CSV table of C-alpha atoms and ligand atoms in Angstrom, one decimal:
chain,number,residue,atom,x,y,z
W,206,MET,CA,-0.2,-0.2,0.1
W,207,ALA,CA,1.4,3.3,-0.8
W,208,ASP,CA,2.3,6.0,1.9
W,209,TYR,CA,-1.7,7.6,3.3
W,210,THR,CA,-0.2,9.0,6.1
W,211,LYS,CA,-1.0,12.7,5.3
W,212,MET,CA,-4.2,11.6,4.4
W,213,TRP,CA,-4.6,9.8,7.7
W,214,THR,CA,-3.5,12.6,9.7
W,215,ASP,CA,-5.0,15.2,7.9
W,216,LEU,CA,-8.7,12.9,8.6
W,217,GLY,CA,-7.9,12.7,12.1
W,218,LEU,CA,-6.9,9.3,12.8
W,219,ASN,CA,-4.9,7.8,15.7
W,220,LEU,CA,-2.4,6.6,13.6
W,221,ASP,CA,-1.1,4.0,16.3
W,222,ASN,CA,-4.1,2.7,16.6
W,223,HIS,CA,-4.9,3.0,13.2
W,224,ASP,CA,-1.5,1.0,12.6
W,225,ALA,CA,-2.3,-1.8,15.3
W,226,LEU,CA,-5.9,-2.6,13.8
W,227,LEU,CA,-4.2,-2.8,10.0
W,228,GLU,CA,-2.1,-4.7,11.0
W,229,ASN,CA,-4.7,-7.1,12.8
W,230,LEU,CA,-6.8,-7.4,10.1
W,231,GLY,CA,-3.8,-7.8,7.5
W,232,GLY,CA,-2.4,-11.3,9.3
W,233,ALA,CA,-6.5,-12.6,9.5
W,234,TYR,CA,-6.9,-12.0,6.2
W,235,GLN,CA,-3.9,-13.5,5.3
W,236,SER,CA,-4.8,-16.8,7.1
W,237,ILE,CA,-8.8,-16.8,6.5
W,238,PHE,CA,-8.5,-15.5,3.0
W,239,MET,CA,-5.3,-16.3,1.3
W,240,SER,CA,-5.0,-19.8,2.6
W,241,GLN,CA,-8.5,-20.8,0.9
W,242,GLU,CA,-7.6,-23.5,-2.1
W,243,HIS,CA,-9.6,-23.2,-5.6
W,244,ARG,CA,-10.7,-20.0,-5.1
W,245,PRO,CA,-11.8,-18.1,-8.5
W,246,GLU,CA,-9.5,-15.8,-10.0
W,247,GLY,CA,-11.7,-12.9,-10.2
W,248,MET,CA,-11.5,-12.7,-6.4
W,249,GLY,CA,-8.4,-11.3,-7.0
W,250,TYR,CA,-10.3,-7.7,-7.6
W,251,PHE,CA,-12.1,-7.7,-3.9
W,252,ASP,CA,-8.6,-8.8,-2.2
W,253,PHE,CA,-7.1,-5.5,-4.0
W,254,VAL,CA,-10.1,-3.3,-2.3
W,255,MET,CA,-9.5,-5.0,0.6
W,256,SER,CA,-6.3,-4.1,0.4
W,257,GLU,CA,-6.9,-0.7,-0.3
W,258,ALA,CA,-9.7,0.0,2.0
W,259,HIS,CA,-8.3,2.2,4.1
W,260,GLY,CA,-6.0,3.6,1.3
W,261,LEU,CA,-6.8,4.0,-2.4
W,262,ARG,CA,-10.6,4.1,-1.6
W,263,ILE,CA,-10.5,6.8,1.0
W,264,GLN,CA,-8.6,8.6,-1.4
W,265,GLU,CA,-11.3,8.3,-4.1
W,266,LEU,CA,-14.1,9.3,-1.7
W,267,ARG,CA,-12.0,12.4,-0.6
W,268,ASP,CA,-11.2,13.5,-4.8
W,269,GLU,CA,-15.0,12.9,-5.1
W,270,GLN,CA,-15.4,15.6,-2.2
W,271,GLU,CA,-13.3,17.6,-3.3
W,272,ALA,CA,-15.1,17.7,-7.0
W,273,GLY,CA,-18.3,18.2,-5.0
W,274,ARG,CA,-19.6,14.8,-4.1
W,275,LYS,CA,-21.1,14.5,-0.1
W,276,ILE,CA,-20.2,11.2,1.2
W,277,ILE,CA,-22.8,9.5,3.4
W,278,GLY,CA,-22.6,7.0,6.3
W,279,SER,CA,-25.0,4.4,7.6
W,280,PHE,CA,-25.3,1.5,9.9
W,281,CYS,CA,-28.9,-0.5,8.3
W,282,VAL,CA,-30.2,-1.4,5.2
W,283,PHE,CA,-33.4,0.6,5.4
W,284,VAL,CA,-31.3,3.3,4.2
W,285,PRO,CA,-31.6,3.4,0.3
W,286,GLU,CA,-28.6,3.6,-1.6
W,287,GLU,CA,-31.1,4.5,-4.6
W,288,LEU,CA,-31.7,7.9,-2.9
W,289,VAL,CA,-27.9,9.0,-2.2
W,290,LEU,CA,-27.2,8.3,-5.6
W,291,ALA,CA,-30.2,10.6,-7.1
W,292,ALA,CA,-28.7,13.1,-5.2
W,293,GLY,CA,-25.0,13.0,-6.5
W,294,CYS,CA,-23.7,11.9,-3.1
W,295,THR,CA,-21.9,8.4,-2.5
W,296,SER,CA,-23.3,6.0,0.3
W,297,VAL,CA,-20.7,4.0,2.5
W,298,GLY,CA,-21.5,1.5,5.4
W,299,LEU,CA,-20.5,2.2,9.2
W,300,CYS,CA,-20.9,-1.3,10.3
W,301,ALA,CA,-18.0,-2.9,12.1
W,302,GLY,CA,-17.1,-5.9,12.7
W,303,ALA,CA,-13.9,-6.3,15.5
W,304,ASP,CA,-13.5,-5.3,19.0
W,305,PHE,CA,-12.0,-1.4,19.4
W,306,ALA,CA,-11.3,0.8,22.2
W,307,GLN,CA,-13.5,-1.6,24.5
W,308,GLU,CA,-12.7,-0.5,27.9
W,309,GLU,CA,-13.6,3.4,26.6
W,310,VAL,CA,-16.6,2.1,24.9
W,311,GLU,CA,-18.1,0.8,28.3
W,312,LYS,CA,-17.6,4.3,29.9
W,313,VAL,CA,-20.4,5.2,27.3
W,314,LEU,CA,-22.4,2.0,26.9
W,315,PRO,CA,-23.7,-0.6,28.6
W,316,ARG,CA,-21.3,-3.9,28.9
W,317,ASN,CA,-24.2,-6.2,27.8
W,318,THR,CA,-24.6,-4.0,24.4
W,319,CYS,CA,-24.2,-6.3,21.5
W,320,SER,CA,-20.9,-6.1,19.3
W,321,LEU,CA,-22.2,-4.7,16.5
W,322,ILE,CA,-22.6,-1.6,18.4
W,323,LYS,CA,-19.7,-1.8,20.6
W,324,SER,CA,-17.3,-1.8,17.7
W,325,PHE,CA,-18.4,1.0,15.7
W,326,PHE,CA,-18.6,3.3,19.5
W,327,GLY,CA,-14.7,1.8,19.6
W,328,PHE,CA,-13.8,2.6,15.7
W,329,LYS,CA,-14.9,6.4,16.3
W,330,LEU,CA,-14.0,6.6,20.4
W,331,GLY,CA,-9.9,5.1,18.6
W,332,LYS,CA,-10.2,6.8,15.5
W,333,VAL,CA,-9.9,4.0,13.7
W,334,CYS,CA,-12.0,4.4,10.8
W,335,PRO,CA,-11.7,6.4,8.0
W,336,TYR,CA,-15.1,5.5,6.7
W,337,MET,CA,-16.6,7.3,10.0
W,338,GLU,CA,-14.0,10.7,9.3
W,339,VAL,CA,-14.8,11.2,5.7
W,340,SER,CA,-18.9,10.8,6.1
W,341,ASP,CA,-20.5,14.1,5.3
W,342,LEU,CA,-22.9,13.2,6.7
W,343,ILE,CA,-24.0,10.1,9.3
W,344,VAL,CA,-27.5,8.6,9.3
W,345,GLY,CA,-28.4,6.7,12.4
W,346,GLU,CA,-31.6,4.5,12.0
W,347,ASN,CA,-34.5,3.8,14.9
W,348,THR,CA,-33.9,-0.2,14.5
W,349,CYS,CA,-33.6,-2.2,17.8
W,350,ASP,CA,-33.2,-0.2,20.9
W,351,GLY,CA,-29.8,-1.0,21.4
W,352,LYS,CA,-29.2,0.9,18.2
W,353,LYS,CA,-31.7,4.0,18.8
W,354,LYS,CA,-30.7,4.9,22.0
W,355,SER,CA,-27.1,4.3,21.2
W,356,PHE,CA,-27.5,7.0,18.8
W,357,GLU,CA,-28.9,9.6,21.1
W,358,ILE,CA,-24.7,9.4,22.3
W,359,PHE,CA,-22.8,8.4,19.0
W,360,SER,CA,-25.0,12.0,17.4
W,361,GLN,CA,-23.1,14.1,19.7
W,362,MET,CA,-19.4,12.9,18.6
W,363,VAL,CA,-20.2,13.3,15.1
W,364,PRO,CA,-20.5,17.2,13.4
W,365,ASN,CA,-23.7,15.8,10.8
W,366,PHE,CA,-26.1,13.4,12.4
W,367,PHE,CA,-29.5,12.5,10.7
W,368,GLN,CA,-31.6,10.5,12.7
W,369,MET,CA,-34.4,8.2,10.5
W,370,ASP,CA,-37.1,6.5,12.4
W,371,LEU,CA,-38.1,3.1,10.9
W,372,PRO,CA,-41.8,1.0,11.7
W,373,GLN,CA,-41.8,-2.1,13.4
W,374,ASN,CA,-44.1,-3.7,11.8
W,375,LYS,CA,-45.7,-3.7,8.3
W,376,ALA,CA,-49.6,-2.1,8.9
W,377,PRO,CA,-50.4,0.7,6.6
W,378,MET,CA,-49.4,3.3,9.0
W,379,ALA,CA,-45.8,1.8,9.4
W,380,ARG,CA,-45.6,2.4,5.3
W,381,LYS,CA,-46.7,5.5,5.7
W,382,LEU,CA,-44.0,6.0,8.1
W,383,LEU,CA,-41.0,5.1,5.6
W,384,LYS,CA,-42.3,7.2,3.0
W,385,HIS,CA,-42.2,10.1,5.4
W,386,GLU,CA,-39.2,9.2,6.8
W,387,TYR,CA,-37.8,8.6,2.8
W,388,GLU,CA,-38.9,12.0,2.1
W,389,ALA,CA,-37.5,13.8,4.8
W,390,PHE,CA,-33.5,12.1,4.1
W,391,ILE,CA,-34.6,13.5,0.7
W,392,ALA,CA,-35.0,17.1,1.8
W,393,LYS,CA,-31.9,16.8,3.8
W,394,LEU,CA,-29.8,15.7,0.2
W,395,GLU,CA,-31.3,18.6,-1.0
W,396,GLU,CA,-30.6,20.9,1.2
W,397,MET,CA,-27.2,19.3,1.7
W,398,THR,CA,-26.2,19.3,-2.3
W,399,GLY,CA,-28.2,22.6,-2.7
W,400,LYS,CA,-29.6,20.8,-5.5
W,401,ARG,CA,-33.3,19.3,-6.2
W,402,ILE,CA,-33.6,15.6,-7.0
W,403,GLY,CA,-35.2,15.2,-10.2
W,404,LEU,CA,-36.9,12.3,-11.9
W,405,GLU,CA,-34.1,11.2,-13.9
W,406,ASP,CA,-31.8,11.5,-11.2
W,407,LEU,CA,-33.9,9.4,-9.6
W,408,LYS,CA,-34.3,6.5,-12.1
W,409,GLN,CA,-30.4,6.5,-12.8
W,410,GLY,CA,-29.7,6.3,-9.2
W,411,ILE,CA,-32.4,2.8,-9.4
W,412,ALA,CA,-30.9,1.6,-11.9
W,413,ALA,CA,-27.2,1.8,-10.5
W,414,VAL,CA,-28.7,0.2,-7.5
W,415,ASN,CA,-30.5,-2.8,-9.1
W,416,ALA,CA,-27.8,-3.8,-11.3
W,417,LYS,CA,-25.8,-4.2,-8.3
W,418,ARG,CA,-28.0,-6.2,-6.9
W,419,ASN,CA,-29.3,-8.1,-10.1
W,420,ALA,CA,-25.1,-9.0,-10.1
W,421,LEU,CA,-25.2,-10.1,-6.5
W,422,ALA,CA,-28.2,-12.4,-6.9
W,423,ARG,CA,-26.4,-14.1,-10.0
W,424,LEU,CA,-23.7,-14.9,-7.5
W,425,SER,CA,-26.3,-17.0,-4.9
W,426,LYS,CA,-27.9,-18.1,-7.8
W,427,LEU,CA,-24.6,-19.5,-8.9
W,428,ARG,CA,-23.9,-21.0,-5.6
W,429,MET,CA,-27.0,-22.9,-5.7
W,430,ALA,CA,-24.6,-25.7,-8.0
W,431,ASN,CA,-22.9,-28.4,-6.2
W,432,PRO,CA,-20.2,-28.2,-5.7
W,433,SER,CA,-20.6,-24.8,-5.1
W,434,PRO,CA,-18.4,-22.9,-7.0
W,435,ILE,CA,-17.2,-20.4,-4.5
W,436,SER,CA,-16.3,-20.1,-1.0
W,437,GLY,CA,-19.1,-18.4,1.5
W,438,LEU,CA,-16.3,-16.7,3.2
W,439,ASP,CA,-15.5,-15.4,-0.5
W,440,ALA,CA,-19.4,-14.6,-0.8
W,441,LEU,CA,-19.7,-13.0,2.3
W,442,LEU,CA,-16.5,-11.0,1.6
W,443,ILE,CA,-18.5,-9.7,-1.5
W,444,ASN,CA,-21.1,-8.8,0.5
W,445,GLN,CA,-19.1,-6.6,2.5
W,446,ILE,CA,-17.2,-4.8,0.0
W,447,ALA,CA,-20.7,-4.4,-1.6
W,448,PHE,CA,-21.2,-1.1,1.5
W,449,LEU,CA,-18.0,0.6,0.0
W,450,ASP,CA,-16.8,0.2,-3.2
W,451,ASN,CA,-18.5,2.2,-6.1
W,452,PRO,CA,-21.3,0.8,-7.4
W,453,VAL,CA,-21.2,0.5,-10.7
W,454,ARG,CA,-17.4,-1.0,-10.9
W,455,PHE,CA,-18.3,-3.1,-8.3
W,456,THR,CA,-21.2,-4.2,-9.9
W,457,GLU,CA,-19.0,-5.0,-13.3
W,458,LYS,CA,-16.5,-6.4,-11.0
W,459,VAL,CA,-19.2,-9.2,-9.5
W,460,ASN,CA,-20.1,-9.9,-13.1
W,461,VAL,CA,-16.8,-10.7,-14.2
W,462,LEU,CA,-16.5,-13.3,-11.3
W,463,CYS,CA,-19.6,-14.8,-12.3
W,464,ASP,CA,-18.4,-15.5,-15.8
W,465,GLU,CA,-15.6,-17.1,-14.5
W,466,LEU,CA,-17.9,-19.0,-12.0
W,467,GLU,CA,-20.7,-20.0,-14.7
W,468,LEU,CA,-17.6,-21.9,-16.3
W,469,LEU,CA,-16.5,-23.6,-13.2
W,470,VAL,CA,-20.4,-24.7,-12.8
W,471,LYS,CA,-20.5,-26.1,-16.0
W,472,GLU,CA,-17.0,-28.3,-15.4
W,473,LYS,CA,-18.3,-29.0,-11.7
W,474,LYS,CA,-14.8,-27.4,-10.0
W,475,GLY,CA,-16.4,-26.5,-6.6
W,476,VAL,CA,-14.5,-25.0,-3.6
W,477,LYS,CA,-15.2,-27.9,-2.0
W,478,VAL,CA,-15.8,-31.5,-2.9
W,479,GLU,CA,-19.3,-32.9,-4.6
W,480,ASN,CA,-22.0,-33.3,-1.8
W,481,ALA,CA,-19.4,-31.4,1.1
W,482,PRO,CA,-22.5,-30.6,3.9
W,483,ARG,CA,-24.1,-27.5,2.5
W,484,VAL,CA,-24.8,-24.7,5.3
W,485,VAL,CA,-27.1,-21.7,5.5
W,486,ILE,CA,-26.5,-18.4,7.9
W,487,SER,CA,-29.0,-16.6,9.0
W,488,GLY,CA,-28.7,-13.8,11.8
W,489,CYS,CA,-27.3,-10.6,12.5
W,490,PRO,CA,-25.3,-8.8,9.8
W,491,MET,CA,-21.5,-10.0,9.4
W,492,ALA,CA,-19.4,-6.6,9.1
W,493,ILE,CA,-16.0,-6.3,8.0
W,494,PRO,CA,-13.9,-7.8,9.5
W,495,ASN,CA,-16.3,-10.2,11.0
W,496,TRP,CA,-15.1,-13.5,9.6
W,497,LYS,CA,-15.2,-15.6,12.8
W,498,VAL,CA,-18.4,-17.8,12.3
W,499,PRO,CA,-18.0,-18.9,8.6
W,500,ALA,CA,-14.1,-19.8,8.6
W,501,VAL,CA,-15.0,-21.9,11.8
W,502,ILE,CA,-18.0,-23.3,9.7
W,503,GLU,CA,-16.2,-23.6,6.4
W,504,ALA,CA,-13.1,-25.2,8.7
W,505,ALA,CA,-15.4,-28.2,9.4
W,506,GLY,CA,-15.5,-29.0,6.1
W,507,ALA,CA,-18.8,-27.4,5.0
W,508,VAL,CA,-19.2,-25.4,2.5
W,509,ILE,CA,-22.0,-21.7,3.2
W,510,VAL,CA,-24.3,-21.4,0.4
W,511,GLY,CA,-26.2,-18.2,1.6
W,512,GLU,CA,-26.0,-15.5,3.8
W,513,GLU,CA,-29.8,-14.6,5.1
W,514,SER,CA,-29.0,-11.4,6.5
W,515,CYS,CA,-28.7,-7.7,5.8
W,516,ILE,CA,-24.7,-8.6,4.3
W,517,GLY,CA,-26.4,-11.1,2.2
W,518,GLU,CA,-30.1,-12.1,0.9
W,519,ARG,CA,-31.8,-10.1,3.4
W,520,GLY,CA,-29.8,-6.1,2.6
W,521,GLN,CA,-29.8,-7.1,-1.3
W,522,ARG,CA,-32.6,-9.4,-2.3
W,523,ASN,CA,-35.8,-7.5,-4.5
W,524,THR,CA,-35.0,-4.3,-6.7
W,525,THR,CA,-37.0,-1.6,-7.2
W,526,ASP,CA,-39.1,-1.1,-10.0
W,527,ALA,CA,-38.4,1.8,-11.9
W,528,SER,CA,-40.9,2.5,-14.5
W,529,ALA,CA,-43.3,5.5,-12.6
W,530,ASP,CA,-43.2,8.5,-14.6
W,531,THR,CA,-43.4,10.8,-11.5
W,532,ILE,CA,-41.2,11.4,-8.8
W,533,ASP,CA,-43.7,10.5,-6.0
W,534,GLY,CA,-44.2,7.0,-8.3
W,535,LEU,CA,-40.6,6.6,-8.4
W,536,ILE,CA,-40.1,7.3,-3.9
W,537,ASP,CA,-43.1,5.0,-3.4
W,538,ALA,CA,-41.2,2.0,-5.7
W,539,VAL,CA,-38.6,2.2,-3.4
W,540,VAL,CA,-40.8,2.6,0.0
W,541,ASP,CA,-42.3,-0.7,-1.3
W,542,ARG,CA,-38.7,-2.0,-2.0
W,543,TYR,CA,-37.4,-1.7,1.5
W,544,PHE,CA,-40.6,-2.1,3.6
W,545,LYS,CA,-40.3,-6.0,1.9
W,546,ILE,CA,-37.4,-6.1,4.3
W,547,ASP,CA,-37.7,-8.5,7.0
W,548,CYS,CA,-35.3,-7.5,9.9
W,549,ALA,CA,-36.1,-8.8,13.1
W,550,VAL,CA,-37.1,-5.8,14.6
W,551,PHE,CA,-40.5,-6.0,12.6
W,552,THR,CA,-43.0,-8.3,15.0
W,553,PRO,CA,-44.2,-10.1,14.1
W,554,ASN,CA,-42.0,-11.2,11.0
W,555,GLN,CA,-43.4,-14.8,10.1
W,556,GLU,CA,-41.8,-13.6,6.5
W,557,ARG,CA,-38.2,-14.0,7.5
W,558,VAL,CA,-39.0,-17.7,9.0
W,559,GLU,CA,-40.6,-18.3,5.0
W,560,HIS,CA,-37.9,-16.9,3.5
W,561,ILE,CA,-35.0,-18.8,5.5
W,562,LYS,CA,-37.1,-21.9,4.4
W,563,GLU,CA,-37.2,-21.1,0.9
W,564,MET,CA,-33.6,-20.4,1.1
W,565,ALA,CA,-32.7,-23.5,2.3
W,566,GLU,CA,-34.5,-25.2,-0.4
W,567,ASN,CA,-33.5,-23.1,-3.0
W,568,THR,CA,-29.9,-23.9,-2.2
W,569,ASN,CA,-30.3,-27.5,-1.2
W,570,ALA,CA,-28.8,-26.6,2.5
W,571,ASP,CA,-28.1,-29.9,4.6
W,572,GLY,CA,-28.9,-27.0,7.3
W,573,VAL,CA,-28.7,-24.0,8.9
W,574,ILE,CA,-27.1,-22.1,11.2
W,575,HIS,CA,-28.8,-19.3,13.1
W,576,TYR,CA,-26.1,-16.4,14.5
W,577,GLY,CA,-26.9,-14.4,17.1
W,578,LEU,CA,-25.2,-11.6,18.5
W,579,GLN,CA,-25.2,-12.1,22.1
W,580,PHE,CA,-27.6,-9.6,23.7
W,581,CYS,CA,-29.0,-9.1,19.9
W,582,GLN,CA,-32.8,-9.3,21.3
W,583,PRO,CA,-34.5,-9.1,18.1
W,584,TYR,CA,-32.4,-12.0,16.7
W,585,ILE,CA,-32.2,-14.5,19.6
W,586,MET,CA,-36.0,-14.2,20.9
W,587,GLU,CA,-36.5,-15.2,16.6
W,588,SER,CA,-33.9,-17.4,16.6
W,589,PHE,CA,-36.8,-19.9,18.9
W,590,SER,CA,-39.2,-19.7,16.2
W,591,VAL,CA,-36.4,-20.1,13.0
W,592,GLU,CA,-35.2,-23.2,14.7
W,593,LYS,CA,-38.5,-25.1,15.5
W,594,THR,CA,-40.5,-24.1,12.4
W,595,LEU,CA,-36.9,-25.4,10.2
W,596,GLU,CA,-36.7,-28.2,12.1
W,597,LYS,CA,-40.9,-29.1,11.9
W,598,ASP,CA,-39.4,-29.1,8.0
W,599,GLY,CA,-36.9,-31.7,8.7
W,600,VAL,CA,-34.2,-28.9,8.3
W,601,SER,CA,-31.7,-29.1,11.3
W,602,VAL,CA,-31.0,-26.1,13.1
W,603,LEU,CA,-28.0,-24.7,15.3
W,604,ARG,CA,-28.0,-22.3,17.2
W,605,LEU,CA,-25.2,-19.8,17.9
W,606,GLU,CA,-24.8,-16.6,20.5
W,607,THR,CA,-21.1,-15.1,19.7
W,608,ASP,CA,-19.7,-11.8,20.4
W,609,TYR,CA,-16.6,-10.4,18.4
W,610,SER,CA,-13.8,-11.8,21.1
W,611,GLN,CA,-12.1,-14.9,19.8
W,612,GLU,CA,-12.8,-16.7,23.2
W,613,ASP,CA,-14.9,-19.1,22.7
W,614,MET,CA,-13.6,-20.4,19.0
W,615,GLY,CA,-12.8,-23.5,21.0
W,616,GLN,CA,-16.2,-24.5,21.9
W,617,LEU,CA,-17.7,-23.1,18.5
W,618,SER,CA,-15.8,-25.2,16.8
W,619,THR,CA,-16.5,-28.2,19.0
W,620,ARG,CA,-20.6,-27.5,18.2
W,621,VAL,CA,-19.7,-26.6,14.4
W,622,GLU,CA,-17.8,-29.7,13.7
W,623,ALA,CA,-20.6,-31.8,15.4
W,624,PHE,CA,-23.1,-30.4,13.9
W,625,VAL,CA,-21.7,-30.6,10.4
W,626,GLU,CA,-21.3,-34.3,10.8
W,627,ILE,CA,-24.8,-34.8,11.2
W,628,ILE,CA,-26.0,-32.9,9.0
O,161,BJ8,S1,-32.7,-4.1,8.8
O,161,BJ8,S2,-30.5,-6.3,10.8
O,161,BJ8,S3,-28.8,-3.8,9.2
O,161,BJ8,S4,-30.9,-3.0,11.7
O,161,BJ8,S5,-27.0,-7.0,16.2
O,161,BJ8,S6,-27.5,-3.7,16.4
O,161,BJ8,S7,-30.5,-5.7,15.7
O,161,BJ8,S8,-29.0,-5.6,18.8
O,161,BJ8,S9,-27.7,-4.5,13.0
O,161,BJ8,FE1,-29.6,-4.7,11.3
O,161,BJ8,FE2,-31.1,-3.1,9.8
O,161,BJ8,FE3,-32.4,-4.9,10.8
O,161,BJ8,FE4,-30.9,-4.9,9.4
O,161,BJ8,FE5,-29.0,-4.3,17.1
O,161,BJ8,FE6,-28.8,-6.7,17.0
O,161,BJ8,FE7,-27.0,-5.3,17.6
O,161,BJ8,FE8,-28.3,-5.4,15.3
């Protein structure tokens, strides 16, 4: 990587902390990703993006800023990238997947907060996340209690914060609330850019995001093959990078990779042997660099064939209908697309269980591993009904509850190995 010290200093990063984080990350990446066998060549691009995630990509975002674009950071897949692009802005995801500055974090948050929330607080307090520091606006979404209450504190730590309220059920009034919030978000973007979003702008924003989702859907479909042509770890990595990379370039590279995977499927070349145990992961999102559970699963000899997660199917499923010829009609289409997301903060949330079942069927999975972050009430509570419903239908389920630490690695491996053996 080139020398980005000046850029990081200008962004206000703590260089010592940041060096420590990058060293850790680099080591984990080498041992988890680069040691895999039979990786498709197309993964080279994504390895490169990861190696430059804090370098070249941040430089690109700063260049965009110089040219007048605003960078919008967010923590939830309910923030529509279509609207951000339509406003001439760039969207970046800020969820974090590693423990950092935990002592500092526990001075402002209760200890029994989920790792995902503690992590982005740690990245902020430790001054190690260039995406957070480069963002012109940070959007906080009222989803679970942990997120919405922690945003009361987090909003004081950043210069420009926008709170987005989100519904908790799928009633008509809830849809109205979502539309209202998206209109308020549009107004905020327009105020920042000094420019109204036009019909063509929104059409183009929708087209770019639809293309990205179609490419990811193509990737998901290819993973249904037996043997699967790509590891779950690599597929997860691509889904994680979807939140950071330039959307047009990302789409192009995913499609190039899919062309290669199509050939591998035709030749029956897989990342693991044919009929290796196939697993769907379901549950909390796994943000970069949270690769712990997938690494354990694939080290146990299974192949992950789908992620029912916001960094995966739940976040990317469904495109937006771009056929309306008024702005209001397009906003309605955006609302309709996002209103289908079946996050566990919604109640009741039967659709999610149905989707997991459907994914297990479509991918020919031998089992589902439910991944709950410790102290995440929405997903852990739902995991009981997921297990009950799926097992009634003959799908084996393993419920895991963990955090970002490495302390439970031994115990996780033992449980996962036993599960992989019986499925
Ligand atoms: S739409 S899943 S990205 S809210 S793990 S912080 S739920 S206590 S992340 Fe999410 Fe949007 Fe829903 Fe998706 Fe709370 Fe649970 Fe922590 Fe979580």
